[in-house]
XYZ file of C-alpha atoms in Angstrom:
609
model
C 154.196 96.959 72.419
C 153.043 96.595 68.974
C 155.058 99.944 68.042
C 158.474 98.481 69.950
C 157.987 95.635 67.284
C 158.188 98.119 64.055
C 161.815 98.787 65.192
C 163.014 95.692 65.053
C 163.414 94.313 68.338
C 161.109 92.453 70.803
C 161.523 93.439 74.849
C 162.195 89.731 75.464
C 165.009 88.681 73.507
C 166.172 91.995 74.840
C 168.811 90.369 77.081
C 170.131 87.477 74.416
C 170.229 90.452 72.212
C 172.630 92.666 74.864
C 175.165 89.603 75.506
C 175.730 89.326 71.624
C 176.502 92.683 70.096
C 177.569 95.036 72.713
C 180.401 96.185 70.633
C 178.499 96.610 67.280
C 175.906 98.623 69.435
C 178.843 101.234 70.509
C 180.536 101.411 67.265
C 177.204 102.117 65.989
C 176.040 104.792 68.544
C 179.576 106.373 68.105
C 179.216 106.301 64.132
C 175.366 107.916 64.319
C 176.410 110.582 66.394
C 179.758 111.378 64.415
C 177.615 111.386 61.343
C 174.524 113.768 62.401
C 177.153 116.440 63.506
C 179.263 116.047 60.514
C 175.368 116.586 58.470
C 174.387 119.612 60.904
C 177.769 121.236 59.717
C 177.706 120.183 55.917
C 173.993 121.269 55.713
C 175.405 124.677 57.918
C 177.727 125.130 55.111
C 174.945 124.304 52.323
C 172.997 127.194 53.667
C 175.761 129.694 53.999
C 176.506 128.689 49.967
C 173.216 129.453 48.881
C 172.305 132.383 50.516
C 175.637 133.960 49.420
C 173.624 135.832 47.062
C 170.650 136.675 48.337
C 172.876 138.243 51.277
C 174.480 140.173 48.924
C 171.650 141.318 47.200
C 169.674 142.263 50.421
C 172.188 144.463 51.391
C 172.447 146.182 48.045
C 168.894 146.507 48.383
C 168.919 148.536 51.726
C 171.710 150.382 50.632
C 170.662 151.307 47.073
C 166.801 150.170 46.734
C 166.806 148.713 43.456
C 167.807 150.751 41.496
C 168.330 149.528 38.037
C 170.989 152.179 37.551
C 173.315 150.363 40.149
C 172.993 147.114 39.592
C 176.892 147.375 37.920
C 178.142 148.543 40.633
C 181.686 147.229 41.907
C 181.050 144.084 43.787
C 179.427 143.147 40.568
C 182.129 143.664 38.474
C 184.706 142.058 40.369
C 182.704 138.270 39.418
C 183.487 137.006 35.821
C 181.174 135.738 33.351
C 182.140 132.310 34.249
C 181.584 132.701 38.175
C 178.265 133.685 37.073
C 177.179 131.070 35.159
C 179.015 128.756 37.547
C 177.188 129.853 40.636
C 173.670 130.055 38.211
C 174.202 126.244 37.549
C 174.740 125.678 41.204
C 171.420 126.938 42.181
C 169.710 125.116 39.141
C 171.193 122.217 40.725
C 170.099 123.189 43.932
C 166.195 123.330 42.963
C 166.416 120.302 40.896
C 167.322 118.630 44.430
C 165.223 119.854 46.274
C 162.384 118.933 43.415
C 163.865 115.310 43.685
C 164.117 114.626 47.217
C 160.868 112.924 48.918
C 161.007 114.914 52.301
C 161.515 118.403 50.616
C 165.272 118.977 51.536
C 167.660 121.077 49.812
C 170.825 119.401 50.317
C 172.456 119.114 46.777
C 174.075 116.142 45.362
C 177.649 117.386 45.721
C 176.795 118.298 49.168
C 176.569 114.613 49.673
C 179.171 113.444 48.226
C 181.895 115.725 50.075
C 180.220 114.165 52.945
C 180.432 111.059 51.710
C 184.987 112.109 50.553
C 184.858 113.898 53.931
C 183.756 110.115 55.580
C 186.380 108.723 53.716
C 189.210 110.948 54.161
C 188.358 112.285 57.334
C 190.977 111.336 60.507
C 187.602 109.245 62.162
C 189.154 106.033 62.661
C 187.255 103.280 64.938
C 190.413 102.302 67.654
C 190.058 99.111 69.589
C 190.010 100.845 72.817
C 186.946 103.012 71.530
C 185.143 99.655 71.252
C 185.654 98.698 74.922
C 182.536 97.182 76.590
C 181.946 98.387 79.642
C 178.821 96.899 81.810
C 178.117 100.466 83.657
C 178.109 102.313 80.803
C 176.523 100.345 78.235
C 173.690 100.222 80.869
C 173.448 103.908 80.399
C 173.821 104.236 76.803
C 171.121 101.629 76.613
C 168.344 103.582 79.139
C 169.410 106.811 77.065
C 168.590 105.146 74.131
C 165.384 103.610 74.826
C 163.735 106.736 76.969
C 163.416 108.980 74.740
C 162.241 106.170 72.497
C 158.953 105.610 74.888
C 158.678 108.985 75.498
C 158.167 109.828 71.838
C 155.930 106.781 71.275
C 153.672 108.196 74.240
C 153.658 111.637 72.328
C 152.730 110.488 69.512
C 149.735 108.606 70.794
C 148.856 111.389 72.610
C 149.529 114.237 69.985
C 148.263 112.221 66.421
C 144.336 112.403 67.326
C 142.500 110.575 64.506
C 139.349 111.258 63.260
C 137.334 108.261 65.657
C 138.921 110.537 68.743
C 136.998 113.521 67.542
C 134.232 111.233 66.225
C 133.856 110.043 70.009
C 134.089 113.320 71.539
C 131.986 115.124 69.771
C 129.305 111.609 70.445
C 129.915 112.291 74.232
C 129.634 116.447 74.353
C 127.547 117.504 71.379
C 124.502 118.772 72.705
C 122.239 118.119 69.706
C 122.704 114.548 69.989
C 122.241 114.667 73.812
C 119.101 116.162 73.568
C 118.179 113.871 70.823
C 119.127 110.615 72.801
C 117.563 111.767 75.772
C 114.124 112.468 73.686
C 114.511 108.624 72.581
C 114.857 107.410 76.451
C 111.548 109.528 77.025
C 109.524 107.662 74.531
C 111.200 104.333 75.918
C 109.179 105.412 79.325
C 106.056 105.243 77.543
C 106.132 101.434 77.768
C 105.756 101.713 81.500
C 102.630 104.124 81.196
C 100.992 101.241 79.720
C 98.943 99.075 82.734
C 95.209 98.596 83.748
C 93.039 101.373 84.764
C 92.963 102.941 88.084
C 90.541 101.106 90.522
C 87.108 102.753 91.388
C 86.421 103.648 94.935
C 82.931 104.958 96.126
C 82.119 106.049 99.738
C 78.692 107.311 100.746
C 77.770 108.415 104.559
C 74.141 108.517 105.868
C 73.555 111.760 108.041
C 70.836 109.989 109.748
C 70.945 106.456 109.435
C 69.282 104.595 106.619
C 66.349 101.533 108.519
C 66.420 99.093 106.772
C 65.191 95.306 108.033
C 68.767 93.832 109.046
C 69.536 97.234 110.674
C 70.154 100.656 110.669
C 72.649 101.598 107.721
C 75.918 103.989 108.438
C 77.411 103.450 104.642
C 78.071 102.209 101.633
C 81.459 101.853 100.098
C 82.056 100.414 96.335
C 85.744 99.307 94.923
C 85.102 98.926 91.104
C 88.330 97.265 89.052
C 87.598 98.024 84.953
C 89.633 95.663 82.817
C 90.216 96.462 78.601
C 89.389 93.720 76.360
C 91.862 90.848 75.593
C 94.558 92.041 74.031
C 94.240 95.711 74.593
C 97.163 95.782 76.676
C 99.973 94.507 74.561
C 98.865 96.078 72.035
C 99.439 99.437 73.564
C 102.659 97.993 74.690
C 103.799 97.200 71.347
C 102.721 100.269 69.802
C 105.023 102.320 72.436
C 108.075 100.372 71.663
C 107.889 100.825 68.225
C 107.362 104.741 68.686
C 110.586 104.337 70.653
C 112.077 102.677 67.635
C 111.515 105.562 65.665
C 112.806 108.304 68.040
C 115.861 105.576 68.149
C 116.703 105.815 64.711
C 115.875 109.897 64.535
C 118.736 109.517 66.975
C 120.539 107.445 64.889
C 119.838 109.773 61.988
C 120.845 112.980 63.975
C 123.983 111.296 64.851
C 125.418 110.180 61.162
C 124.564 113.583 60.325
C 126.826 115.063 63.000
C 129.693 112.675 62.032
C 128.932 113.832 58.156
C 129.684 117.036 59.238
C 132.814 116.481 61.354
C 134.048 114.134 58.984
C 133.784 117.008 56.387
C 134.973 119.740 58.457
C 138.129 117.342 58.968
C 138.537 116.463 54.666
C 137.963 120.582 54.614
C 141.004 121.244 57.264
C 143.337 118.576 55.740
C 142.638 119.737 52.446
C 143.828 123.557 53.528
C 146.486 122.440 55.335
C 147.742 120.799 52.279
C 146.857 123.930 50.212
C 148.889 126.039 52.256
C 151.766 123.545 52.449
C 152.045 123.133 48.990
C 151.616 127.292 48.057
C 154.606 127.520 50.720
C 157.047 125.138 48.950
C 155.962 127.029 45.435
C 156.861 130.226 47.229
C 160.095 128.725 48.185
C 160.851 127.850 44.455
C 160.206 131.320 43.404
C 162.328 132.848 46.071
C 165.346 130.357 44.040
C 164.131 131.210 40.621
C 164.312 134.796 41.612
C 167.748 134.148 43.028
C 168.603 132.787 39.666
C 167.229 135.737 37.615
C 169.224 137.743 39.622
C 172.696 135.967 39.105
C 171.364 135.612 35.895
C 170.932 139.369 35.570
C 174.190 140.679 37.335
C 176.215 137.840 34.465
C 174.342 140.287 32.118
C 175.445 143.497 33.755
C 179.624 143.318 32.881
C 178.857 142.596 29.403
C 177.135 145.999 29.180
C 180.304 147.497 31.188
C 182.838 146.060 28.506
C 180.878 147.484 25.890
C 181.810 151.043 27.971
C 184.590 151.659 25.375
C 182.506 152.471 22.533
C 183.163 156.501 22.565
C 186.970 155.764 21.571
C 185.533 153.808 18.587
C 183.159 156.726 17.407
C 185.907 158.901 17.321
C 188.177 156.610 15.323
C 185.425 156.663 12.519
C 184.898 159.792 12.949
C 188.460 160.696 12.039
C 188.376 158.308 9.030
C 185.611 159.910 7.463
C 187.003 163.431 7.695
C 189.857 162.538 5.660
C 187.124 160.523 3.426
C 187.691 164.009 0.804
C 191.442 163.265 -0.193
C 191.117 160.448 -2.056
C 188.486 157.576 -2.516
C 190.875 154.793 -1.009
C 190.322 157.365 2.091
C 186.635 157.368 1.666
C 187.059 153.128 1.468
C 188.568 152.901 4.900
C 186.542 155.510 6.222
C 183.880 153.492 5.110
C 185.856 150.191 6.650
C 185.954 152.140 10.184
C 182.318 152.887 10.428
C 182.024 148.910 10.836
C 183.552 148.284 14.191
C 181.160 150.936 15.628
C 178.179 149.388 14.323
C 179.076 146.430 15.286
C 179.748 147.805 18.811
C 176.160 149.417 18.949
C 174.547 146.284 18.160
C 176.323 144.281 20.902
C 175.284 147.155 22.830
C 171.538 146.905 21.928
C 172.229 142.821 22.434
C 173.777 143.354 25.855
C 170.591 146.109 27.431
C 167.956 143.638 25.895
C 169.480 141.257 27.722
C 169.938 143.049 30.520
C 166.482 144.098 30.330
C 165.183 141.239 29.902
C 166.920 139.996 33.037
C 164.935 142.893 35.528
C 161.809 141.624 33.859
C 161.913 138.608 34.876
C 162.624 139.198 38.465
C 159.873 141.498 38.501
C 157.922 138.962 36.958
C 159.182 136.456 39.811
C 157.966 139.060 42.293
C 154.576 139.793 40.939
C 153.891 136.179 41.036
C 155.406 136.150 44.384
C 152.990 138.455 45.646
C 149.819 136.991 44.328
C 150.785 133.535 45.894
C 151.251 135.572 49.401
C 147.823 136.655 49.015
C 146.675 133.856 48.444
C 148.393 132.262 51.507
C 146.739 134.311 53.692
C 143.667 133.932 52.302
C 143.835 129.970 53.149
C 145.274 131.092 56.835
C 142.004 133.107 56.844
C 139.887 130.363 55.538
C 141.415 127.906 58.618
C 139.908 129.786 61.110
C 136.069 128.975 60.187
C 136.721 125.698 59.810
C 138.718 125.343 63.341
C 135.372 127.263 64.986
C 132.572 125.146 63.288
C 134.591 121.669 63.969
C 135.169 123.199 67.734
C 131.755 123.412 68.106
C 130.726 120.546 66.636
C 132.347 118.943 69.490
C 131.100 121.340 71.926
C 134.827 123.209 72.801
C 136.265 126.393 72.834
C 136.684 127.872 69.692
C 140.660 128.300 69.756
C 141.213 124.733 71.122
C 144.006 123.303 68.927
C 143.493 120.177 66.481
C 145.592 117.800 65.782
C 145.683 116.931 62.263
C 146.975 113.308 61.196
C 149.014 112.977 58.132
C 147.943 114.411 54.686
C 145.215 112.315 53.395
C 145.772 109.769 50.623
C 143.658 108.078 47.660
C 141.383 105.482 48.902
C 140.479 102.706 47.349
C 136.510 101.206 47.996
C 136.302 97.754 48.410
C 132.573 97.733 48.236
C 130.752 97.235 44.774
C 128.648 100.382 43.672
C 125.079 98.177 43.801
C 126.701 96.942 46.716
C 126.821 99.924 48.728
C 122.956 100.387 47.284
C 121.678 97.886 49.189
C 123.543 98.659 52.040
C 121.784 101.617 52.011
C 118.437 100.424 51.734
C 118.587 97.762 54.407
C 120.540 100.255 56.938
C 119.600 103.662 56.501
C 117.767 105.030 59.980
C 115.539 106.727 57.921
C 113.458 103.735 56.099
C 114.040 101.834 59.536
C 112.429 104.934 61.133
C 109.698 104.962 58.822
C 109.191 100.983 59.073
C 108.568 101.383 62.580
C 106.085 104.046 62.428
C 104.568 101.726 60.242
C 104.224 99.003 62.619
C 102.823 101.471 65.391
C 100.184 102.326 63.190
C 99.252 98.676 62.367
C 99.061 98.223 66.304
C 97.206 101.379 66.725
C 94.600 100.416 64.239
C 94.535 96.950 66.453
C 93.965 99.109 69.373
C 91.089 101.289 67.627
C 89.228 97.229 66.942
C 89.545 96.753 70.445
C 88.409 99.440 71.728
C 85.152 99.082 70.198
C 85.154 95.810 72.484
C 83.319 96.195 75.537
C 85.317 96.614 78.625
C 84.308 94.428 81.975
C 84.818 95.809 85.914
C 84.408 93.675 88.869
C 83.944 95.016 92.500
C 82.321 94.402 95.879
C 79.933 96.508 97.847
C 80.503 96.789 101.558
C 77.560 98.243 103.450
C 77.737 98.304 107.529
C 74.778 98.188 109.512
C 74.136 99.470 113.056
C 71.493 96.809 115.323
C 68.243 98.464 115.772
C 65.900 98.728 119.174
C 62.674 96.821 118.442
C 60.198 96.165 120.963
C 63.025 95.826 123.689
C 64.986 94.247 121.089
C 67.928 94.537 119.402
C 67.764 93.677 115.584
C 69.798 93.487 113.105
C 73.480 94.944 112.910
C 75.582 92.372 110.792
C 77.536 93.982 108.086
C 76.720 93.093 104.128
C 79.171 92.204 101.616
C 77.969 92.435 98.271
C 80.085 91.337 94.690
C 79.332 93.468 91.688
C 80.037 92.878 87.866
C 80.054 95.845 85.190
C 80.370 95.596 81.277
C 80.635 98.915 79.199
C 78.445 98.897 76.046
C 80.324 100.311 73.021
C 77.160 101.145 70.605
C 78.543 104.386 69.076
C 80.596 102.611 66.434
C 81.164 105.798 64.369
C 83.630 106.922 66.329
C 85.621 102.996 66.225
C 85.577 103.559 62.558
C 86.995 106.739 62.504
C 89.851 105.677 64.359
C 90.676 102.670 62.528
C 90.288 104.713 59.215
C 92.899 107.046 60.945
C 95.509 104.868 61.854
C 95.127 103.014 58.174
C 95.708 106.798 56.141
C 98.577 107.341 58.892
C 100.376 104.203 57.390
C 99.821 104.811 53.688
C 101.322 108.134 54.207
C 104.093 107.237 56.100
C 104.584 103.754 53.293
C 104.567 106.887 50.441
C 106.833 108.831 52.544
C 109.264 105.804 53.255
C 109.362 105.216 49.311
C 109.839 109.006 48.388
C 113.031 109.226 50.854
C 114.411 105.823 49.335
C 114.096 106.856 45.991
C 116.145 110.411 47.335
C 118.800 108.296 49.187
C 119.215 106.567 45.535
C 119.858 110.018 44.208
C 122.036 110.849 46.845
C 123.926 107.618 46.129
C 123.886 107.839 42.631
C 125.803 111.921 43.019
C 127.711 110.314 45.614
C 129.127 107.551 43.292
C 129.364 110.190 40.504
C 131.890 112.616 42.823
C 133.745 109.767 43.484
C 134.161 108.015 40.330
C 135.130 111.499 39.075
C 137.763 112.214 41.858
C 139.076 108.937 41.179
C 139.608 109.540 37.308
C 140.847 113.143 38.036
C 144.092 112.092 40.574
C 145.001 109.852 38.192
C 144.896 112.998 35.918
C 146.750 114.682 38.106
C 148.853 112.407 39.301
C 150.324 112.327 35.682
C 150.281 115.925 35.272
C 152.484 116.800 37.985
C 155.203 114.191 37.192
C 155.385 115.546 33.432
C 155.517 119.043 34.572
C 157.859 118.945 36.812
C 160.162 117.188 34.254
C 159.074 119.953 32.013
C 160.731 122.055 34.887
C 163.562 120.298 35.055
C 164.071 120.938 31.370
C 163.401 124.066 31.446
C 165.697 125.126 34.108
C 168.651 123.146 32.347
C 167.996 125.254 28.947
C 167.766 128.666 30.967
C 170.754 127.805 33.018
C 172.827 127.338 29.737
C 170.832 129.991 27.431
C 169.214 132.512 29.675
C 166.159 131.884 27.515
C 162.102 131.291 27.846
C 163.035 131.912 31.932
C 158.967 133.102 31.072
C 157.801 129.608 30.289
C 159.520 128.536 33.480
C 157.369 130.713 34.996
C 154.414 129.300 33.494
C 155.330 125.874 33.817
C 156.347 126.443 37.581
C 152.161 128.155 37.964
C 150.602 125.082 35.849
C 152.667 122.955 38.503
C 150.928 124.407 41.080
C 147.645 124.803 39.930
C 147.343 121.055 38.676
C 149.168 120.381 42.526
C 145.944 122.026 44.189
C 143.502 120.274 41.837
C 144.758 117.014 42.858
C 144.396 118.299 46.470
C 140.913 119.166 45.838
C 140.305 115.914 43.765
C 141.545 113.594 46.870
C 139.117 116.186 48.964
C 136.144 115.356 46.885
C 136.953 111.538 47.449
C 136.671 111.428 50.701
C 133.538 113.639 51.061
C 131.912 111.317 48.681
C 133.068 108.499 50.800
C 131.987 110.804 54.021
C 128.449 110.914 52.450
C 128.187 107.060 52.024
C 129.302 106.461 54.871
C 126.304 108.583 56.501
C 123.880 107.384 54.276
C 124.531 102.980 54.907
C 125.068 104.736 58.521
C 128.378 102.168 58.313
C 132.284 102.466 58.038
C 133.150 102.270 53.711
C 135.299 99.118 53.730
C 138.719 100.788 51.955
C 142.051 98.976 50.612
């Protein structure tokens, strides 16, 4: 419901909102779908222009491999100079388009604007019978509208996991933290272990039966009931729920360092994904700027054809300076003939520089294309690590897909930095852990005090009797009943001590050991805050970077497109572009690790802008 809102309408002024504007809702559906087929064609047509080339030059390349020999060959030749340079500054245009537009399309700007003539001038006219409202079929053009509206909504929410989903699966299946939870319920059945001891029951039989004055005596049977001293029993209580405290916040502990790791697992995944998406659109640039070396090199290649005529020249010159002997006015145009040709040789030398020049750089282009190829599947070999270890981090198969969101952007913290300290000290499982081992030993110490208490039992004696035959008598033969009191007598106090002296060294060791791993989570803090400080200052860097190269870029390509020159510095610019791209990829990674590793030590959620 809350996504039906974003697109402007609310499902009950639905019906208001069909009585009002049926017509504009036809003419509208009518214009959208006019317009995306006349954009499929123009973009059709877009592709067809700038692939002309590349076409061209693919077949030339099956047909004569490369060789530099027949690059002039006669589909050259038949282009001008000026078709060349035209068709250069078309695909300059073309990759200063695609450099401008936000969602990485390559529709150039006169692309647009025949659409925008062919809108005009085209024979689409709305007629008032196209506009007719129609009850039936409104209906339907409404339902087709809004289906595949919910449907895509559904996907969505079932396709764009976010990081809680996995955060929550891998809470319910990772095994780890099962078997650490279920070590914390087992101390949390230690309370119930704590109760009074087990009663004392004594049963003695006479094989011949004991005389005694009030008969003759069959048994004697003792219950005995021994009770701790006061207090013994809570104290054990209390000591066994703060042992289960501590496995608690092991479990606590075990389970911010699981989400640490998925959390940077997921920052390591985005962060390729955005490496390899960003290589991919620099590979796409040098597949145009190769395209562009080559146009540029073929406008190169006729110049070096019209310069073909050069023999006729030589032997002009030549036949000037064999009649050089009759006279010195002779000699003077002989002289005057010679200059043509040198002229001619240097425009030669001019035009296979140039030329040269030319095949270098597309083999330049190509050598760089390589390397980033390499080092594309390198990152598509790196993925599959990471999509193993974050697998089984959530306890799945190993080629189970994930669904990464969008690319990650720079977060702001809204906490202070002593802020987030404190945070830390006051929720870390860790020092909670240790504070409740703390109080256990206080309460064992407690129990070692009173233990050197005595302890007191209480019981009854039950002894039957039998009557007994006395001169023709019978005497005796009532049953005794008999109540009984015990105390314990704790004299050996050496071994009281001992305990107590125990449980007091337990609790300064585990006080030192609290304050050593506080004074390591304020390290840990302290890098943490460092890396992200740092990743903060270094996309703004970046940031910067990027927009001046790539008007540096834009420059560039304008002065090659007119001059043919430093296409090398494009080159450079174009890797500098990328390589300041990546760090900026890497800096937003480090940001969110740092923020990953606060996040597990406060064992909270980083409030973010």
């Amino acid at each position: 419901m809350e996504k039906l809102k974003d697109f402007g309408f609310r499902i009950s002024d639905f019906g208001v909102w069909l009585l009002i504007m049926p017509q504009l809702m036809s003419s509208i559906t009518l214009l959208k779908g006019w317009f995306a087929k006349t954009q499929t064609t123009a973009r059709e047509k877009s592709v067809k222009i700038s692939g002309y080339f590349f076409e061209n030059l693919r077949e030339k390349k099956s047909e004569n491999k490369w060789s530099v020999e027949t690059q002039t060959t006669a589909d050259v030749m038949e282009k001008t100079p000026d078709k060349w340079s035209m068709e250069a500054q078309t695909s300059v245009n073309q990759i200063k388009s695609a450099r401008n537009l936000p969602d990485g399309s390559q529709v150039c700007d006169f692309i647009r604007e025949n659409l925008w003539e062919k809108f005009k001038n085209s024979a689409f006219s709305l007629q008032l019978s196209d506009l007719k409202f129609q009850i039936s079929n409104f209906k339907f053009q409404i339902f087709y509208l809004v289906l595949p509206l919910c449907l895509s909504l559904f996907t969505y929410q079932a396709k764009a996991q976010s990081l809680d989903d996995y955060l929550i699966q891998a809470a319910q299946n990772n095994p780890g933290l099962k078997a650490s939870y279920s070590r914390y319920m087992a101390f949390m059945e230690r309370n119930g272990q704590v109760a009074l001891p087990d009663p004392e029951l004594r049963v003695g039989f006479f094989l011949r039966p004991m005389e005694r004055f009030m008969g003759n005596q069959q048994a004697d049977i003792q219950l005995m009931q021994m009770f701790p001293w006061f207090g013994m029993l809570s104290a054990q209580k209390e000591e066994a729920n703060y042992m289960a405290l501590a496995q608690y916040q092991l479990f606590l502990e075990e389970k911010n360092q699981l989400f640490f790791q998925i959390k940077s697992t997921w920052y390591e995944l985005h962060r390729l994904n955005e490496e390899i998406r960003i290589s991919e659109e620099n590979l796409e640039y040098l597949k145009k700027y190769e395209r562009l070396a080559l146009i540029k090199y073929q406008a190169a290649a006729p110049t070096t054809g019209g310069a073909a005529p050069t023999p006729s020249n030589q032997t002009a010159s030549t036949s000037g300076s064999s009649s050089a002997g009759a006279s010195s006015m002779n000699s003077m145009g002989a002289t005057t003939s010679q200059m043509p040709t040198s002229a001619n040789s240097m425009s030669n030398g001019m035009g296979s520089s140039g030329t040269g020049s030319g095949m270098s750089d597309v083999l330049q282009i190509r050598i760089e294309m390589k390397e980033l190829e390499s080092n594309l599947s390198q990152l598509e070999a790196n993925m599959e690590p990471l999509q193993i270890k974050f697998n089984q981090l959530l306890n799945r198969e190993n080629r189970e897909e994930i669904l990464l969101s969008a690319a990650l952007s720079p977060a702001i913290l809204d906490n202070e930095k002593l802020e987030v300290l404190e945070n830390i000290k006051a929720s870390n499982p860790m020092l909670a852990m240790y504070d409740s081992e703390m109080a256990a030993y206080d309460q064992q110490a407690r129990m070692a005090k009173l233990d050197g208490r005595p302890m007191l039992g209480a019981g009854v004696n039950y002894m039957p009797f039998k009557p007994r035959l006395e001169d023709g008598m019978m005497m005796g033969g009532d049953n005794m009943v008999m109540p009984m009191v015990t105390m314990t007598l704790p004299i050996y106090r050496k071994k009281t001590n001992a305990k107590i002296k125990e449980a007091e060294y337990l609790k300064e060791a585990t006080s030192l050991t609290r304050q050593k791993t506080e004074n390591l989570l304020t390290m840990e803090w302290a890098n943490a805050f460092r890396d992200w400080e740092d990743a903060e200052r270094k996309i703004r860097l970046y940031t910067e970077q990027v927009k001046l190269v790539d008007q540096t870029i834009n420059l560039l390509l304008t002065a090659y497109s007119s001059s043919g020159r430093d296409f090398t510095e494009v080159l450079r610019a174009q890797q500098l572009l990328l390589d300041y791209q990546l760090k900026r990829v890497n800096a937003i990674n480090q940001q969110y690790q740092s923020l990953a590793m606060l996040e597990m030590l406060a064992s909270s959620d980083a409030q973010l802008q």
